[in-house]
Amino acid sequence: YQERGFPEANILVHPDDGGDPLLYGYKHLGVPVGSHQYCSSALDALIEKFASTCECDEVVDSVQQKWVYLLWVIRHKFPFWFRHMCPSVTLDKLPAITGVLKSKFSAIAGFELDVTESVWRQVCLPIKSHGCGLGDPFDVITAAFVAHVDETTDVVRVRVREGSGNQCDSPCDSLV
C-alpha cells in the first residue's frame, strides 16, 4: 500500500494478521466499528466524554429542568450506542453508564449518599408502577441491538435482491 502512496498511519493490519487490535477500527456516525478491543476502548472514551459533557445540566437551577435534561437527553444517549454496538461490548460498560445515570438522579433527588440498588430498581420502574420512568440500561442493551438488526435485515435483503437482479433464496436467507 505504501508503494501506491498510502501513508503508513492509514494502513491498518487486521489483528488476525498480527495487527494491533486497539488500533483496528474507526468511528462511523459516532459509533466505534472494528475489533472488540478497539470498540471497547473507544466506548470507554465516549462514556467518559459524555459524563463530562452531561455536566451542563448544572447550569440550570430548577430541579425540574435538571430532571427533564436527565429524562429526555442523558438517558437517550446510551440506547443509541446499544442499538449500534454488540452487547458483548456494551454489557461490560453497564456499570459506568449506570453510574452516570445514578449520579445525576442522586443530585436531582437530593441524596447525600450513593443510590442503593433497591432505590435504583424503583427509580427505573415505569411511572405507572410507582417508579421514576428512567428505565434500566441493562434491560435495553440486548433489546436495542436486536431491534436494530431486525429493522435492517429486511433492508439488506431488498438491497441484495436489487443488486443481484434475481430472487434471493438461500444466500439472503442466511443473512438472518
XYZ file of N, CA and C in Angstrom:
528
model
N 0.816 -1.197 0.000
C 0.000 0.000 0.000
C 0.861 1.263 0.000
N 1.999 1.188 0.644
C 2.874 2.355 0.680
C 3.381 2.679 -0.712
N 3.603 1.654 -1.536
C 4.037 1.885 -2.910
C 2.988 2.646 -3.701
N 1.741 2.509 -3.312
C 0.645 3.201 -4.001
C 0.365 4.571 -3.410
N 1.145 4.970 -2.401
C 1.017 6.314 -1.859
C 0.211 6.447 -0.585
N -0.220 5.324 -0.011
C -0.957 5.399 1.244
C 0.007 5.745 2.376
N -0.342 6.703 3.229
C 0.507 6.979 4.394
C 0.511 5.764 5.329
N 1.639 5.507 5.943
C 1.759 4.344 6.817
C 0.737 4.381 7.950
N 0.412 5.581 8.435
C -0.564 5.710 9.525
C -1.959 5.263 9.100
N -2.242 5.267 7.798
C -3.562 4.871 7.308
C -3.667 3.384 7.002
N -2.580 2.670 7.113
C -2.580 1.243 6.811
C -2.762 0.482 8.123
N -3.900 -0.182 8.238
C -4.203 -0.953 9.444
C -4.177 -2.439 9.097
N -3.432 -3.197 9.867
C -3.324 -4.629 9.661
C -4.334 -5.308 10.580
N -5.093 -6.233 10.012
C -6.100 -6.953 10.783
C -5.428 -7.698 11.942
N -6.077 -7.715 13.117
C -5.480 -8.412 14.267
C -5.131 -9.879 13.999
N -5.891 -10.555 13.139
C -5.579 -11.954 12.815
C -4.258 -12.085 12.059
N -3.807 -10.980 11.451
C -2.553 -10.970 10.702
C -1.439 -10.252 11.456
N -1.615 -10.100 12.771
C -0.565 -9.514 13.582
C -0.725 -8.034 13.893
N -1.814 -7.425 13.473
C -2.050 -6.004 13.759
C -2.493 -5.777 15.196
N -2.358 -4.551 15.640
C -2.760 -4.175 17.000
C -4.279 -4.048 17.059
N -4.963 -4.877 17.865
C -6.427 -4.810 17.918
C -6.958 -3.482 18.458
N -6.168 -2.765 19.246
C -6.618 -1.472 19.764
C -6.629 -0.389 18.685
N -5.901 -0.616 17.603
C -5.853 0.370 16.522
C -6.758 0.002 15.359
N -7.304 -1.210 15.371
C -8.056 -1.685 14.226
C -9.530 -1.300 14.356
N -9.870 -0.121 13.858
C -11.249 0.330 13.881
C -11.361 1.787 13.507
N -12.583 2.274 13.466
C -12.881 3.664 13.162
C -14.249 3.993 13.735
N -14.628 5.245 13.656
C -15.958 5.636 14.131
C -16.827 5.966 12.924
N -17.968 5.319 12.868
C -18.947 5.563 11.809
C -20.163 6.201 12.453
N -20.436 7.449 12.084
C -21.536 8.212 12.664
C -21.464 8.221 14.188
N -20.241 8.314 14.707
C -20.032 8.389 16.143
C -20.025 7.061 16.869
N -20.178 5.968 16.130
C -20.221 4.636 16.742
C -18.941 3.884 16.378
N -18.207 3.389 17.385
C -16.985 2.633 17.095
C -17.277 1.339 16.337
N -16.482 1.075 15.291
C -16.605 -0.135 14.489
C -15.193 -0.702 14.339
N -15.045 -1.992 14.559
C -13.729 -2.615 14.404
C -13.572 -3.795 15.331
N -12.339 -4.014 15.769
C -12.080 -5.151 16.666
C -12.791 -4.932 18.002
N -12.991 -6.009 18.709
C -13.662 -5.930 20.008
C -12.903 -4.985 20.944
N -11.575 -5.095 20.942
C -10.760 -4.256 21.818
C -10.869 -2.787 21.428
N -10.871 -2.514 20.121
C -11.000 -1.124 19.677
C -12.356 -0.560 20.107
N -13.419 -1.306 19.857
C -14.768 -0.832 20.208
C -14.892 -0.603 21.705
N -14.362 -1.513 22.485
C -14.435 -1.388 23.937
C -13.685 -0.148 24.422
N -12.491 0.041 23.912
C -11.680 1.201 24.300
C -12.335 2.508 23.852
N -12.846 2.513 22.629
C -13.494 3.725 22.110
C -14.776 4.035 22.881
N -15.530 3.004 23.266
C -16.751 3.233 24.042
C -16.416 3.766 25.431
N -15.323 3.280 26.030
C -14.869 3.844 27.312
C -14.641 5.346 27.180
N -13.962 5.738 26.101
C -13.679 7.161 25.870
C -14.974 7.943 25.641
N -15.913 7.358 24.898
C -17.197 8.034 24.655
C -17.974 8.235 25.952
N -17.986 7.214 26.797
C -18.709 7.323 28.071
C -18.071 8.386 28.947
N -16.744 8.378 29.002
C -16.036 9.384 29.804
C -16.311 10.799 29.286
N -16.275 10.941 27.972
C -16.555 12.253 27.373
C -18.002 12.663 27.635
N -18.914 11.725 27.488
C -20.319 12.034 27.711
C -20.578 12.401 29.161
N -19.918 11.709 30.095
C -20.097 12.009 31.520
C -19.685 13.444 31.818
N -18.612 13.905 31.206
C -18.197 15.298 31.447
C -19.080 16.273 30.675
N -19.532 15.878 29.493
C -20.409 16.745 28.699
C -21.759 16.934 29.374
N -22.279 15.882 29.999
C -23.620 15.983 30.587
C -23.610 16.737 31.912
N -22.501 17.345 32.249
C -22.470 18.221 33.413
C -23.106 19.582 33.111
N -23.473 19.810 31.867
C -24.058 21.099 31.521
C -25.437 21.286 32.149
N -26.022 20.234 32.738
C -27.279 20.418 33.453
C -27.080 21.231 34.729
N -25.829 21.387 35.134
C -25.544 22.172 36.328
C -25.732 23.674 36.087
N -25.894 24.061 34.845
C -26.105 25.468 34.501
C -27.504 25.913 34.911
N -28.460 24.988 34.870
C -29.835 25.337 35.220
C -30.044 25.164 36.721
N -30.909 25.983 37.284
C -31.147 25.951 38.727
C -32.325 25.071 39.118
N -33.320 25.031 38.284
C -34.552 24.325 38.610
C -34.340 22.817 38.610
N -34.836 22.154 39.650
C -34.781 20.702 39.721
C -35.571 20.098 38.568
N -36.683 20.753 38.217
C -37.498 20.246 37.116
C -36.723 20.289 35.798
N -35.965 21.349 35.568
C -35.163 21.430 34.351
C -34.073 20.355 34.345
N -33.465 20.115 35.486
C -32.460 19.069 35.593
C -33.084 17.699 35.311
N -34.296 17.481 35.843
C -34.988 16.218 35.621
C -35.301 16.019 34.148
N -35.795 17.054 33.491
C -36.105 16.963 32.062
C -34.838 16.633 31.278
N -33.739 17.270 31.646
C -32.473 17.005 30.981
C -32.062 15.538 31.158
N -32.187 15.024 32.388
C -31.835 13.622 32.642
C -32.757 12.684 31.883
N -34.048 12.925 31.963
C -35.037 12.016 31.392
C -35.027 12.013 29.866
N -34.848 13.180 29.248
C -35.007 13.277 27.800
C -33.716 13.448 27.021
N -32.610 13.719 27.694
C -31.346 13.871 26.972
C -30.358 12.782 27.377
N -30.010 12.740 28.645
C -28.957 11.839 29.095
C -29.342 10.369 28.891
N -30.526 9.982 29.327
C -30.876 8.554 29.258
C -31.084 8.073 27.827
N -31.286 8.970 26.871
C -31.499 8.559 25.481
C -30.212 8.405 24.693
N -29.103 8.869 25.222
C -27.842 8.724 24.504
C -27.361 7.277 24.512
N -27.481 6.612 25.619
C -26.962 5.260 25.730
C -27.671 4.267 24.811
N -28.989 4.292 24.688
C -29.626 3.360 23.751
C -29.151 3.520 22.307
N -28.701 4.719 21.937
C -28.138 4.896 20.592
C -26.913 4.002 20.430
N -26.027 4.014 21.422
C -24.852 3.141 21.355
C -25.276 1.685 21.406
N -26.280 1.370 22.232
C -26.728 -0.008 22.368
C -27.277 -0.556 21.052
N -27.947 0.287 20.277
C -28.508 -0.157 19.002
C -27.417 -0.532 18.007
N -26.319 0.178 18.050
C -25.306 0.038 17.008
C -24.073 -0.757 17.416
N -24.016 -1.201 18.656
C -22.856 -1.967 19.105
C -23.315 -3.273 19.730
N -22.551 -4.289 19.508
C -22.868 -5.627 20.003
C -22.934 -5.648 21.537
N -23.905 -6.355 22.104
C -23.996 -6.437 23.563
C -22.732 -6.984 24.232
N -21.931 -7.756 23.502
C -20.686 -8.260 24.101
C -19.732 -7.123 24.426
N -19.888 -5.977 23.769
C -19.076 -4.794 24.067
C -19.783 -3.914 25.094
N -21.058 -3.633 24.874
C -21.765 -2.667 25.719
C -22.082 -3.194 27.115
N -22.271 -4.491 27.256
C -22.621 -5.046 28.560
C -21.531 -4.781 29.596
N -20.270 -4.819 29.163
C -19.159 -4.538 30.079
C -19.149 -3.089 30.555
N -19.800 -2.218 29.811
C -19.798 -0.786 30.138
C -20.983 -0.384 31.002
N -21.836 -1.354 31.316
C -23.042 -1.073 32.090
C -22.773 -0.369 33.418
N -21.776 -0.773 34.206
C -21.534 -0.056 35.466
C -21.208 1.431 35.268
N -20.432 1.753 34.250
C -20.093 3.164 34.005
C -21.324 3.956 33.559
N -22.121 3.353 32.686
C -23.326 4.026 32.190
C -24.330 4.219 33.325
N -24.551 3.167 34.096
C -25.462 3.261 35.231
C -24.948 4.269 36.249
N -23.640 4.329 36.417
C -23.046 5.296 37.341
C -23.358 6.732 36.971
N -23.306 7.043 35.678
C -23.650 8.394 35.218
C -25.107 8.703 35.549
N -25.989 7.768 35.229
C -27.412 7.988 35.488
C -27.707 8.110 36.987
N -27.079 7.238 37.778
C -27.301 7.279 39.232
C -26.810 8.594 39.832
N -25.650 9.066 39.404
C -25.119 10.311 39.980
C -26.004 11.499 39.620
N -26.536 11.505 38.397
C -27.440 12.595 38.005
C -28.739 12.529 38.800
N -29.279 11.311 38.949
C -30.509 11.163 39.715
C -30.279 11.542 41.170
N -29.166 11.115 41.728
C -28.846 11.406 43.127
C -28.804 12.908 43.381
N -28.199 13.649 42.455
C -28.117 15.104 42.609
C -29.499 15.748 42.533
N -30.333 15.251 41.633
C -31.677 15.807 41.474
C -32.551 15.486 42.692
N -32.454 14.236 43.167
C -33.301 13.798 44.275
C -32.811 14.316 45.621
N -31.585 14.807 45.664
C -31.055 15.359 46.903
C -30.480 14.323 47.843
N -30.096 13.155 47.312
C -29.471 12.138 48.148
C -28.048 12.559 48.476
N -27.670 12.396 49.712
C -26.301 12.698 50.123
C -25.369 11.528 49.789
N -25.907 10.320 49.818
C -25.102 9.124 49.590
C -25.409 8.544 48.220
N -24.688 7.494 47.873
C -24.967 6.816 46.619
C -26.366 6.213 46.642
N -26.956 6.084 45.485
C -28.271 5.471 45.354
C -28.104 3.960 45.541
N -28.850 3.391 46.471
C -28.766 1.946 46.707
C -29.415 1.193 45.552
N -29.128 -0.107 45.458
C -29.692 -0.920 44.384
C -31.209 -1.001 44.469
N -31.760 -1.082 45.683
C -33.225 -1.163 45.802
C -33.875 0.155 45.363
N -33.269 1.266 45.720
C -33.788 2.570 45.272
C -33.653 2.682 43.764
N -32.517 2.225 43.230
C -32.293 2.320 41.783
C -33.318 1.484 41.011
N -33.627 0.280 41.506
C -34.647 -0.548 40.842
C -35.990 0.163 40.833
N -36.324 0.857 41.912
C -37.575 1.613 41.991
C -37.553 2.773 41.001
N -36.448 3.481 40.940
C -36.306 4.629 40.038
C -36.474 4.196 38.587
N -35.975 3.009 38.251
C -36.020 2.533 36.865
C -37.408 2.056 36.434
N -38.283 1.794 37.386
C -39.629 1.340 37.041
C -40.396 2.414 36.277
N -41.364 2.008 35.460
C -42.230 2.989 34.811
C -43.003 3.804 35.851
N -43.421 4.985 35.481
C -44.137 5.863 36.398
C -45.431 5.200 36.874
N -46.124 4.496 35.972
C -47.382 3.852 36.364
C -47.154 2.727 37.372
N -45.908 2.280 37.515
C -45.571 1.252 38.514
C -44.871 1.870 39.714
N -45.092 3.171 39.916
C -44.561 3.923 41.054
C -43.047 4.113 41.002
N -42.498 4.165 39.793
C -41.087 4.465 39.602
C -40.927 5.862 39.045
N -39.747 6.164 38.598
C -39.476 7.482 38.006
C -39.400 7.432 36.485
N -39.490 6.242 35.911
C -39.533 6.118 34.463
C -38.194 6.189 33.759
N -37.091 6.058 34.485
C -35.783 6.133 33.826
C -35.481 4.902 32.985
N -35.970 3.763 33.388
C -35.643 2.532 32.677
C -34.240 2.074 33.032
N -34.057 0.786 33.094
C -32.753 0.216 33.436
C -31.970 -0.035 32.151
N -30.776 0.540 32.024
C -29.972 0.311 30.819
C -29.724 -1.177 30.546
N -29.659 -1.993 31.593
C -29.453 -3.428 31.416
C -30.569 -4.037 30.573
N -31.796 -3.568 30.774
C -32.941 -4.105 30.038
C -32.947 -3.669 28.574
N -32.194 -2.637 28.270
C -32.217 -2.063 26.925
C -31.100 -2.613 26.041
N -29.999 -3.037 26.635
C -28.812 -3.407 25.855
C -29.123 -4.411 24.749
N -29.616 -5.574 25.103
C -29.861 -6.605 24.101
C -31.055 -6.259 23.227
N -32.117 -5.751 23.829
C -33.331 -5.438 23.065
C -33.051 -4.398 21.986
N -32.283 -3.377 22.306
C -31.993 -2.323 21.325
C -31.178 -2.874 20.163
N -30.194 -3.697 20.452
C -29.360 -4.268 19.389
C -30.179 -5.193 18.498
N -30.982 -6.053 19.105
C -31.809 -6.983 18.329
C -32.814 -6.214 17.477
N -33.413 -5.167 18.028
C -34.374 -4.364 17.261
C -33.691 -3.724 16.058
N -32.483 -3.246 16.243
C -31.746 -2.618 15.139
C -31.433 -3.653 14.050
N -30.973 -4.830 14.458
C -30.673 -5.883 13.490
C -31.942 -6.292 12.766
N -33.035 -6.423 13.508
C -34.312 -6.810 12.913
C -34.773 -5.773 11.888
N -34.616 -4.484 12.218
C -35.012 -3.414 11.296
C -34.190 -3.440 10.019
N -32.912 -3.682 10.148
C -32.034 -3.571 8.986
C -31.978 -4.828 8.136
N -32.345 -5.971 8.679
C -32.270 -7.215 7.909
C -33.121 -7.143 6.651
N -34.345 -6.659 6.759
C -35.215 -6.560 5.580
C -34.647 -5.595 4.545
N -34.065 -4.502 4.993
C -33.473 -3.539 4.063
C -32.284 -4.164 3.342
N -31.475 -4.902 4.062
C -30.325 -5.575 3.441
C -30.805 -6.583 2.412
N -31.836 -7.331 2.748
C -32.371 -8.311 1.790
C -32.832 -7.628 0.502
N -33.542 -6.527 0.629
C -34.021 -5.810 -0.550
C -32.844 -5.321 -1.376
N -31.838 -4.749 -0.744
C -30.661 -4.233 -1.459
C -29.914 -5.345 -2.175
N -29.798 -6.507 -1.528
C -29.102 -7.628 -2.154
C -29.892 -8.112 -3.361
N -31.209 -8.179 -3.222
C -32.052 -8.601 -4.354
C -31.912 -7.637 -5.515
N -31.970 -6.336 -5.235
C -31.865 -5.326 -6.292
C -30.506 -5.382 -6.979
N -29.476 -5.580 -6.188
C -28.126 -5.592 -6.737
C -27.827 -6.821 -7.563
N -28.410 -7.954 -7.208
C -28.111 -9.189 -7.924
C -29.014 -9.378 -9.130
N -30.149 -8.686 -9.155
C -31.061 -8.795 -10.285
C -31.878 -10.069 -10.299
N -31.771 -10.880 -9.264
C -32.580 -12.098 -9.220
C -33.188 -12.274 -7.837
N -34.069 -13.239 -7.756
C -34.696 -13.504 -6.464
C -33.663 -14.085 -5.509
N -33.819 -13.755 -4.302
C -32.856 -14.157 -3.291
C -33.454 -15.268 -2.454
N -32.911 -16.457 -2.595
C -33.409 -17.570 -1.807
C -32.419 -17.890 -0.694
N -31.584 -18.842 -0.899
C -30.721 -19.286 0.190
C -29.633 -18.283 0.591
N -28.933 -17.587 -0.326
C -27.874 -16.684 0.161
C -28.406 -15.579 1.058
N -29.533 -14.983 0.684
C -30.070 -13.882 1.504
C -30.676 -14.402 2.799
N -31.277 -15.575 2.727
C -31.879 -16.115 3.931
C -30.836 -16.414 4.997
N -29.613 -16.617 4.578
C -28.565 -16.884 5.567
C -28.133 -15.609 6.286
N -28.577 -14.430 5.823
C -28.235 -13.183 6.487
C -28.978 -13.016 7.788
N -30.073 -13.737 7.971
C -30.890 -13.585 9.160
C -30.222 -14.146 10.364
